[in-house]
Short mmCIF file of C-alpha atoms in Angstrom, two decimals:
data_model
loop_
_atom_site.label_atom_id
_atom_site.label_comp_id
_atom_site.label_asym_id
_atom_site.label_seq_id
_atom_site.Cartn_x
_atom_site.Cartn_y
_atom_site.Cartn_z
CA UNK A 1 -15.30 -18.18 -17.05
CA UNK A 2 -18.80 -16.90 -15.69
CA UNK A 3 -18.75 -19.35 -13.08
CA UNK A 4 -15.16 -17.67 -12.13
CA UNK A 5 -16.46 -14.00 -12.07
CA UNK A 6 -19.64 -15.32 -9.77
CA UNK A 7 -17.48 -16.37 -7.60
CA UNK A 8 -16.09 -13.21 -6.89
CA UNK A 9 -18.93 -11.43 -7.35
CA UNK A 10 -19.97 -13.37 -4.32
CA UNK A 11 -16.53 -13.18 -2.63
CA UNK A 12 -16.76 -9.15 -2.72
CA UNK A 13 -20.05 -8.91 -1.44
CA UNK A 14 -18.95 -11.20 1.44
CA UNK A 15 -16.01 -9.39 2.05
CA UNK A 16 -17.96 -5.96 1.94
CA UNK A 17 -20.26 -7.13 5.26
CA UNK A 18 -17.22 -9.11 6.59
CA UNK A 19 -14.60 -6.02 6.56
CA UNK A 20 -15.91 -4.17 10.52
CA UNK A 21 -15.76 -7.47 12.07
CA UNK A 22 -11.86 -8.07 10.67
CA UNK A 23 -11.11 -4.09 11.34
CA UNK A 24 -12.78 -4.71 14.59
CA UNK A 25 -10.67 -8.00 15.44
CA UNK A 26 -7.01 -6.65 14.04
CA UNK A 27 -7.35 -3.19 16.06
CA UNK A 28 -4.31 -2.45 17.62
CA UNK A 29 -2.47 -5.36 15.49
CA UNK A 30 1.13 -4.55 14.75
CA UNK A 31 1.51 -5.64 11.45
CA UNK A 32 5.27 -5.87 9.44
CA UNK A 33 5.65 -5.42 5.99
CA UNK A 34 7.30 -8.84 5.66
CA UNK A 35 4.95 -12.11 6.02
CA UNK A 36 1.52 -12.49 4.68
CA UNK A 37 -0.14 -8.58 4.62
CA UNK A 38 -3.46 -7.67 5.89
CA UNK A 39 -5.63 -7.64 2.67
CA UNK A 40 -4.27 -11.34 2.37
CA UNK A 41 -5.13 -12.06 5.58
CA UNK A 42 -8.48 -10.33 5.01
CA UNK A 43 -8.51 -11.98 1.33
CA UNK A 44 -8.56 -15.68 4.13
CA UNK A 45 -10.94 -14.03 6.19
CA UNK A 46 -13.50 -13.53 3.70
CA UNK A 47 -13.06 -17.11 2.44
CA UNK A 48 -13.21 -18.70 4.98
CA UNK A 49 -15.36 -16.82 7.67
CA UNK A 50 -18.92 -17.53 6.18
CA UNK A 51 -18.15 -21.48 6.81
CA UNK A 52 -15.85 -21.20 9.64
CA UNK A 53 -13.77 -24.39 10.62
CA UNK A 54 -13.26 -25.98 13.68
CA UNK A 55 -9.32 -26.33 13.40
CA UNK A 56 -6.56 -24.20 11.22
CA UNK A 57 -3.44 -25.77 10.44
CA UNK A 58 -1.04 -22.96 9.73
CA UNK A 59 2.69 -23.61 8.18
CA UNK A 60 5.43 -21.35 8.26
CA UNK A 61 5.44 -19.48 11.51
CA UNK A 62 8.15 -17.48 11.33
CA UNK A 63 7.50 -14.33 13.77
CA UNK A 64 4.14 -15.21 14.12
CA UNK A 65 2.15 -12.30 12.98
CA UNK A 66 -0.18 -14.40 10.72
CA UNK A 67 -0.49 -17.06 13.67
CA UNK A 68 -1.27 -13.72 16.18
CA UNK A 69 -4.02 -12.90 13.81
CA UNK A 70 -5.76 -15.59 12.79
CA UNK A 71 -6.38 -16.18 16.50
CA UNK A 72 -8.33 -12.96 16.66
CA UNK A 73 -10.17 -13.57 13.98
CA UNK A 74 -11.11 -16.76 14.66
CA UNK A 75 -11.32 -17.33 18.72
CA UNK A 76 -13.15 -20.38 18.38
CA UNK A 77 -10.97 -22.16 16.03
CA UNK A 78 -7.82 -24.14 17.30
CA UNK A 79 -5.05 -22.69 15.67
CA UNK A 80 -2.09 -25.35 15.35
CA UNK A 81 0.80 -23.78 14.06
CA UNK A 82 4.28 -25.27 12.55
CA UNK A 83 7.80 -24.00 12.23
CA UNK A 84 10.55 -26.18 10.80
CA UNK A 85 13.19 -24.53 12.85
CA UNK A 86 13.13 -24.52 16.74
CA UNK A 87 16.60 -22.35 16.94
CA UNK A 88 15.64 -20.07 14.60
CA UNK A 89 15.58 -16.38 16.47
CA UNK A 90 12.51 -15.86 15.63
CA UNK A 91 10.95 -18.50 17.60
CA UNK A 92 11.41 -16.30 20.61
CA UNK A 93 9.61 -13.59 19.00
CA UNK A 94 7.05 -15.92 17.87
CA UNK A 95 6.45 -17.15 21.60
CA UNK A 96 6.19 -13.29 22.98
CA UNK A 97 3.54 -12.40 21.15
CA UNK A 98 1.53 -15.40 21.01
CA UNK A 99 1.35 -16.02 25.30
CA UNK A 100 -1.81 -15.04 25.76
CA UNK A 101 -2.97 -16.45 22.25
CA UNK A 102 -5.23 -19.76 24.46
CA UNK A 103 -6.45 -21.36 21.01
CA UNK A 104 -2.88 -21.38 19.68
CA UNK A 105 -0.38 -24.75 19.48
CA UNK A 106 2.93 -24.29 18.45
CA UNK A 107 4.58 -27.03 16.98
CA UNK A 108 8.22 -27.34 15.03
CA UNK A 109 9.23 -29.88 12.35
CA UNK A 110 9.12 -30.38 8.33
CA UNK A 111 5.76 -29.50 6.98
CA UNK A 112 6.47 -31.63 3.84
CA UNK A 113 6.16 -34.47 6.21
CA UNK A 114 3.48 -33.48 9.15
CA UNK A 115 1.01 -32.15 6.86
CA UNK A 116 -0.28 -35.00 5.53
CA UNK A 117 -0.12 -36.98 9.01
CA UNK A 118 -1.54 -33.94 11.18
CA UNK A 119 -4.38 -32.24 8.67
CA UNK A 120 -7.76 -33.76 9.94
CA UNK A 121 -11.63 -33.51 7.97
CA UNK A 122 -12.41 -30.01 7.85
CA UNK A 123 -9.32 -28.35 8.16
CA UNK A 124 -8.24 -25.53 6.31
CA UNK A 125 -4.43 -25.52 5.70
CA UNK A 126 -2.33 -22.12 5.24
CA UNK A 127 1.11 -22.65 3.89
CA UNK A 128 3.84 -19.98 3.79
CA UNK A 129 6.28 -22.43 4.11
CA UNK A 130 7.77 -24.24 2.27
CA UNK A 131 7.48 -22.32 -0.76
CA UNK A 132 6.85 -22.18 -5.05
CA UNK A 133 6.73 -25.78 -6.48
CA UNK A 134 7.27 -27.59 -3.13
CA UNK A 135 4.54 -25.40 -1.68
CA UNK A 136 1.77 -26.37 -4.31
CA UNK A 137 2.91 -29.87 -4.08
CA UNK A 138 1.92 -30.41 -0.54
CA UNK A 139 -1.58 -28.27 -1.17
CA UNK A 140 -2.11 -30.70 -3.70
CA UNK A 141 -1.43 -33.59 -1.95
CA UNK A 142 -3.53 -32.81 0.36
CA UNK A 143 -6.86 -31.59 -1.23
CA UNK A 144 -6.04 -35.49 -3.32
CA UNK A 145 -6.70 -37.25 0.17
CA UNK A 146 -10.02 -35.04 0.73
CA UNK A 147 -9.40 -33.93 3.60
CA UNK A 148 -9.09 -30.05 3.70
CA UNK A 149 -11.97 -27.92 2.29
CA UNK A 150 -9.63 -26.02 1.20
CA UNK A 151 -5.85 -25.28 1.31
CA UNK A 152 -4.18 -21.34 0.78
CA UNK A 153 -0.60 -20.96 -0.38
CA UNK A 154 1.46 -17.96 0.01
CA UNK A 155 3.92 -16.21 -2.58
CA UNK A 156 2.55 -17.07 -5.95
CA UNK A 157 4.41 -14.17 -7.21
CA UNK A 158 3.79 -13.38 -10.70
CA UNK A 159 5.96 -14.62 -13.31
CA UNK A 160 7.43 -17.17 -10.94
CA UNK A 161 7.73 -20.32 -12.60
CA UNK A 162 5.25 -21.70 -9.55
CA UNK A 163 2.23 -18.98 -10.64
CA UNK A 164 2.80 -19.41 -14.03
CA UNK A 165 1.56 -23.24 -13.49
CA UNK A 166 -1.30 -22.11 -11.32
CA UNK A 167 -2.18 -19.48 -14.37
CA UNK A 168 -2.06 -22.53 -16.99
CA UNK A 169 -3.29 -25.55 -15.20
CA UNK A 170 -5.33 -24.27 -12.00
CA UNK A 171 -8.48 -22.24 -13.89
CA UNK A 172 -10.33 -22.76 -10.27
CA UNK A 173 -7.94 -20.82 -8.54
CA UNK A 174 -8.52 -17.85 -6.31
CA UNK A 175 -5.52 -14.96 -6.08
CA UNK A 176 -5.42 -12.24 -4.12
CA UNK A 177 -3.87 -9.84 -6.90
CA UNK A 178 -6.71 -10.22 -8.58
CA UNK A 179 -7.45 -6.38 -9.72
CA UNK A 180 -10.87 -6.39 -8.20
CA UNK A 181 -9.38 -7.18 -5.08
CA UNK A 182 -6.28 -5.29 -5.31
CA UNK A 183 -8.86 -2.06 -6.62
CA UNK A 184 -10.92 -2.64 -3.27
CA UNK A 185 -8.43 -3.94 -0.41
CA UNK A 186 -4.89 -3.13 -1.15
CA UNK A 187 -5.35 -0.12 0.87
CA UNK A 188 -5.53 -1.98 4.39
CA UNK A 189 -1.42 -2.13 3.27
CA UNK A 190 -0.99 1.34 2.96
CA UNK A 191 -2.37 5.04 3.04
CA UNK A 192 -1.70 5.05 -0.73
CA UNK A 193 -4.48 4.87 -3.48
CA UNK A 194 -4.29 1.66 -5.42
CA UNK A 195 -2.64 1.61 -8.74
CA UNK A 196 -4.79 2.38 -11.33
CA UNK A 197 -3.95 0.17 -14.28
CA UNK A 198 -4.51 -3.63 -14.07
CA UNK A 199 -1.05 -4.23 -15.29
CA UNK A 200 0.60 -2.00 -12.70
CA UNK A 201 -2.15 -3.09 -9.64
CA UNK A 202 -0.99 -6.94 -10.27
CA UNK A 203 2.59 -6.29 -10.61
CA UNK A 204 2.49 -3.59 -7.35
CA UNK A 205 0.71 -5.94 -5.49
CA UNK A 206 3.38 -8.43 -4.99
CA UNK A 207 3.17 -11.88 -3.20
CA UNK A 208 -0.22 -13.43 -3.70
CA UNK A 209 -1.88 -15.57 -1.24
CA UNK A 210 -3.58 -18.25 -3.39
CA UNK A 211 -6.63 -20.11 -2.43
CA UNK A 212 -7.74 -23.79 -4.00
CA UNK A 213 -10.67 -25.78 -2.73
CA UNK A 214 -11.68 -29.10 -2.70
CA UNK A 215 -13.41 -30.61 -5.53
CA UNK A 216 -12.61 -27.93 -8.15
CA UNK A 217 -9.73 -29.91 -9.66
CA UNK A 218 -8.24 -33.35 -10.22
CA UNK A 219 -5.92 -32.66 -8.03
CA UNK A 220 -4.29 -36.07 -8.17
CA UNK A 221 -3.41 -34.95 -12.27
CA UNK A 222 -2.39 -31.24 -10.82
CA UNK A 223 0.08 -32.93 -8.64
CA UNK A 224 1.92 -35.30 -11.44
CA UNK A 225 1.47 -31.97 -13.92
CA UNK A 226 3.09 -30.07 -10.88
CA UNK A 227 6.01 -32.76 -10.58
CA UNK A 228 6.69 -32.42 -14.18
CA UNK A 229 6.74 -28.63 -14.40
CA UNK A 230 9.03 -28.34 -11.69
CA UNK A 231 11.26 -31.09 -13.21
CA UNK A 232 11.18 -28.93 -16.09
CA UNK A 233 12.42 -25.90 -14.06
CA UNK A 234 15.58 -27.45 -12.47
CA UNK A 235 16.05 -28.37 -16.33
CA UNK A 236 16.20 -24.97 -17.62
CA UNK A 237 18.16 -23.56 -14.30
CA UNK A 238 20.99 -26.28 -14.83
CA UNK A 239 21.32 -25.52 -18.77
CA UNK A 240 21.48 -21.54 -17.41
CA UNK A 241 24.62 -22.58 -15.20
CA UNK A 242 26.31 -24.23 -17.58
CA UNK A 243 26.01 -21.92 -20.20
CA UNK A 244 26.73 -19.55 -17.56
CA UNK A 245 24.13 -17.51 -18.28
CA UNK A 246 22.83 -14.41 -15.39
CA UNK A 247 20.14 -15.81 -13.42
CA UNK A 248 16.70 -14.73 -14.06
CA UNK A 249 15.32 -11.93 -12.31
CA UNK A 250 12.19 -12.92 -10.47
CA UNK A 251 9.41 -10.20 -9.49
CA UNK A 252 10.06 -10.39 -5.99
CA UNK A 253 13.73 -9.33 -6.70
CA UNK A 254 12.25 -6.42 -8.51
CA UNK A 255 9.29 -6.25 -5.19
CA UNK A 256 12.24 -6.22 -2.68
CA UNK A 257 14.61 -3.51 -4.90
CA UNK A 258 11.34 -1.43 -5.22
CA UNK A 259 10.63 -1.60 -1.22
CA UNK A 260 14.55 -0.47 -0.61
CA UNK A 261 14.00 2.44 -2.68
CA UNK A 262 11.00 3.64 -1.08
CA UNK A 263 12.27 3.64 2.06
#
């Protein structure tokens, strides 16, 4: 547990130095309320800055405006990006504001399968797609073969039966809802002060950006562990339907009724 609170006693100190060059590199950013926010992005930044690698692999491009930032942040990395759907309308979007983006490559195709092919030695891997079970599947996968230094996964809500695993079996584990990081960085989201209860600054927060790194884990057990908890989920979601039973209301149900309202 000490060993866990180091580590982000160092993580906050590196973010604290880190946080002008990031404001400095994102000026002038659009940045939309849906994707991957910018104390996430600034939650990756901090991670992986101090060590910076030579190549990104990004999943889940979508309209691009993680892919548009990590290129500013890091201008010296490649950034190779995937999308699993070249007719989606979005990829249009995507290709606007990327043009003068020279570091990115956009790719299209099933992440599931090109991950493991494409991710080379020192690689660090951002998935945002696909997502909860599947989406911790393929990071473990991949930090099994060694590759990847370390792998990030988006929308870990909490209470979703995917974080729940990573709060049982995944002690190493890095969140970005943690309170000391919500308490410091959740206003680059918003004008408004940070909730000021831990149980209301985790639940507020919303989707997590999770970070695991190499070594930390057996990740070969997390994956079979990971197969068998999600095995267990389609379980329990087929005995609801049949008994007919109202589905289960997941926080990000309760995130997105709570962002209608405010708006």
């Amino acid at each position: 547990m000490n060993g866990h609170s180091n580590r982000w006693d160092q993580l906050l100190g590196e973010a604290e130095l880190l946080l002008p060059k990031f404001l400095e590199a994102t000026d002038g950013l659009a940045h939309e309320k849906k994707g991957i926010r910018r104390s996430e992005l600034f939650f990756f930044y901090a991670l992986v800055a101090p060590r910076p690698p030579s190549r990104i692999v990004e999943s889940g491009r979508a309209r691009a405006q993680s892919t548009h930032t990590l290129s500013r942040l890091f201008p010296n990395a490649a950034i190779v990006s995937l999308e699993s759907d070249p007719h989606s309308p979005d990829v249009a979007i995507a290709a606007e504001k990327l043009k003068d983006c020279a570091n990115v490559e956009c790719r299209f195709g099933d992440s599931l399968a090109l991950l493991p092919e494409i991710v080379e030695p020192g690689d660090v891997v951002l998935i945002d797609g696909p997502k909860d079970f599947r989406a911790l599947k393929l990071a473990f996968r991949l930090l099994a073969a060694g590759r990847t230094p370390a792998v990030f996964v988006h929308d870990l809500w909490i209470g979703s039966p995917a974080r729940n695993f990573v709060d049982r079996r995944v002690p190493s584990a890095l969140l970005s809802d943690n309170t000391r990081w919500v308490k410091h960085y959740a206003t680059l989201d918003s004008d408004a002060p940070p909730p000021t209860t831990t149980d209301d600054a985790r639940v507020a927060y919303g989707a997590t950006l999770g970070c695991f790194h190499a070594g930390e884990e057996n990740y070969r057990q997390r994956l079979a562990q990971c197969r068998a908890a999600q095995g267990a989920d389609r379980l329990r979601e087929t005995a609801r339907k049949l008994l007919r039973q109202p589905p289960v209301r997941r926080p990000k149900d309760f995130a997105m009724v709570e962002d209608k309202r405010s708006r």
